[in-house]
Amino acid sequence: MYQVDIDHGQEKQSRPPAADGGEESIHAVGQEGMGQQIHLERRKGKLTSKFTLVNISTNLLLAYQSLGVVYGDVSTSPLYVYRSIFVGKLQNHQNSEAIFGAFSLIFWTITLIPLLKYVFIVLSADDNGEDMQSLVYFPTNRQQMRNYKAYKYGFSGQSASCLPLKRFLEKHKKSRTILLIVVLLGACMVIGDGVLTPAMSVISSISGIQAATEHLSHGGVLLLSCIILVGLFALQHSGTHRVGFLFAPIVTIWLISIFVIGLYNTIFWNPKIVSALSPYYIIKFFKETGKDGWISLGGVLLSIAGTEAMFADLGHFTASSMRIAFPFFVYPCLVVQYMGQAAFLSKNIASIPNSFYNSIPDIVYWPVFVIATLAAIVGSQAVITATFSIVKQCNALGCFPRVKIVHTSKHIKGQIYVPEINWILMILTLAVAVGFQDTTLIGNAYGLACMTVMFITTFLMALVIIFVWQRSVALATSFLLLFWLIEGVYLSSAFIKIPQGGWVSLVLSFVFLAIMFVWHYGTRKKYNFDLHNKVPLKWLLGLGPSLGIVRVPGIGLIYSELATGVPSIFSHFVTNLPAFHSVLVFVCVKSVPVPFVSPEERFLIGRICPRPYRMYRCIVRYGYKDIQRDDGNFEDLLIQSIAEFIQMEAVEPQLSSSESPSFDGRMAVISTRSVQSGSTLLVSEEDFGISNSIQSSKSLTLQSLRSAYDDENPQMRRRRVRFRLPENPGMDQAVRDELSDLIQAKEAGVAYIMGHSYVKARRSSSFLKKLVIDIGYSFLRKNCRGPAVALNIPHISLIEVGMIYYV
């Protein structure tokens, strides 16, 4: 255990500080997550490597599953890449030299961006299985920038070369706002991909059926595509694990098939195509095609479409599993396939409009056709799962409205399903499919979104190199310039196609960006209002231990976002109701910028006011990958933690609030594992049925309500935990009395008190602020999950206090 001085935000134990839970510098300490391969623990002064859940066999299994989820999109690009390159004015340059140059462009694009940049560099920047949003977003706050790096990577200092950039970000608030917008824009582009990719891949596959069956009309293709899209999104609730096992065999067979076909075409048609691996052919290509070749880069870009989802899907898999799957299986299959197609086209120039299917040997045409159709249908899975991960992380970081997060795996916590987002994606995808009905236009929009995500990722990766990896600015600049030079050429080519469908990705991204920014802005304004309208403790002390009202039996859990002080909803409640509970606990739930918070450091307990007031503070800290209140015994752990604090306070007098002039005492971390061992209170369990629920309540009305609630919600029934004091003659009488009051209050019942807030802009606010707060933020709050639902608070025990916030 260790102490935290709330007033000064200083930890008393000499461990690296973690990211703070808010602007009040509450340091939150987490742990490495279950999805990480190796964590280090200190044992007898030495660091010992210890394998956790993810071992070699699990990595191989995840690598296999990733084929059906992560690499389905990039694996099906050979279906349309050469056709997309040689369209428009480049039709005038259809010759063997241009084919060689196009293949050389494809080879070096796949090698430099997916293989070098993503697999070997960017995947190293994973934040315990999440993408780099959290690594960059939280350091935009001055205090968080100071603490987060030291916790995550163990660096105690800061390299001198990055200090000027750090000072610049600290000094200029607008620069941090711009950085936040850039991060959110990248996230929104990934969500836009989640809309465009399913429409493009499914329509492309069904168009192949139309080519094989001439009697299928265009309307029939569209209808069949929509049916398949609905089925694809309906399958998502099964979870990444099942979807991966269902889709992985299809993609695996597909990759093996295109590898064999590509190798056959290379040997049979033109083995000299191997020489096009040299970048010399890229120079020849641009010398011959000029501006037309530059415009055709939009088609080359499609060869790496879906790569951006590789990093966003880290929460569903691991970096090691992806490093196994791509370099050793996906990459060679794609290179050989593109090489084989180029070899075939160099001898059959007229086959460019249908290059892939024409290059298939007749003897295996129909089996490959079926596999290609299935693979194209499942190719959109990568961005769908990536969208779920992006939305969950933005939600945990306070940049997205509250949504339902369903964890579909007991072992890999990053494997999730978000129902609301899934159905919104389905509706938008169907709208795009019906509205455009043309894969060329959808491909232009998809290419722009894909390249924008890669461009932003390069910029954020440079910041990670400086602030998180503590490398020199020169190294980060070299990385930035190298890949921005490559990706900037592709991005400029994609921007030309904005009038030809590219505008769709911009519209989708800016709509999601507006939602995120409005939610973040409104949330921060509401928090700042609470922060500046806290109730003075002098007022509370003036009321006396009875608070000037009747203290009724029971425990009142007062939820607030404040980690210090007394929230304004408490004074509002006290001045309008004549009674309050005998034990009060101010609960603050903090989502901190670390993936996991260990059970040993979940609860931070302190006391408000002197002992007779029976008022405590509890800060509950969750990482953005933790499952909040999933164990069903939150109340029991909280009571045990408070009891542990009371006992520890008697042993360590420095924790007592009587020594603090603010009467808001220091707080101590209480390990939930230690309290589960029953070191302070004796614990007994019994069936928690209707009879026990009735016996624990003295109110006849409450008895009937609880009985009806138990009947309607049988899944909420569990074993009831009862506490009693141990026979310890050496225990101080004041401590025994306080523990006895705590146990009696628990037996009387627990009530959850939350503010039901209405946020409004002040009359003096600008028109834009009124539009954002009164319309945008209010609409989002009314249509997202309520805070009580998000925290799994039992509805039967919930008390809401209405508050109007003028921000």
mmCIF file of N, CA, C and O in Angstrom, residues 55-62:
data_model
loop_
_atom_site.group_PDB
_atom_site.id
_atom_site.type_symbol
_atom_site.label_atom_id
_atom_site.label_comp_id
_atom_site.label_asym_id
_atom_site.label_seq_id
_atom_site.Cartn_x
_atom_site.Cartn_y
_atom_site.Cartn_z
ATOM 1 N N ASN A 55 0.964 -17.384 -25.360
ATOM 2 C CA ASN A 55 2.210 -18.100 -25.576
ATOM 3 C C ASN A 55 2.355 -18.396 -27.052
ATOM 4 O O ASN A 55 1.621 -17.878 -27.887
ATOM 5 N N ILE A 56 3.316 -19.237 -27.361
ATOM 6 C CA ILE A 56 3.612 -19.485 -28.777
ATOM 7 C C ILE A 56 2.420 -20.099 -29.497
ATOM 8 O O ILE A 56 2.042 -19.671 -30.596
ATOM 9 N N SER A 57 1.794 -21.095 -28.886
ATOM 10 C CA SER A 57 0.668 -21.752 -29.566
ATOM 11 C C SER A 57 -0.503 -20.795 -29.744
ATOM 12 O O SER A 57 -1.181 -20.818 -30.778
ATOM 13 N N THR A 58 -0.722 -19.951 -28.747
ATOM 14 C CA THR A 58 -1.811 -18.981 -28.863
ATOM 15 C C THR A 58 -1.525 -17.978 -29.964
ATOM 16 O O THR A 58 -2.427 -17.574 -30.710
ATOM 17 N N ASN A 59 -0.267 -17.561 -30.095
ATOM 18 C CA ASN A 59 0.097 -16.634 -31.167
ATOM 19 C C ASN A 59 -0.134 -17.248 -32.537
ATOM 20 O O ASN A 59 -0.586 -16.578 -33.464
ATOM 21 N N LEU A 60 0.199 -18.514 -32.665
ATOM 22 C CA LEU A 60 -0.047 -19.189 -33.944
ATOM 23 C C LEU A 60 -1.531 -19.272 -34.231
ATOM 24 O O LEU A 60 -1.974 -19.087 -35.377
ATOM 25 N N LEU A 61 -2.324 -19.537 -33.194
ATOM 26 C CA LEU A 61 -3.774 -19.604 -33.378
ATOM 27 C C LEU A 61 -4.332 -18.241 -33.761
ATOM 28 O O LEU A 61 -5.165 -18.122 -34.673
ATOM 29 N N LEU A 62 -3.857 -17.193 -33.072
ATOM 30 C CA LEU A 62 -4.309 -15.844 -33.396
ATOM 31 C C LEU A 62 -3.850 -15.418 -34.792
ATOM 32 O O LEU A 62 -4.568 -14.702 -35.494
#
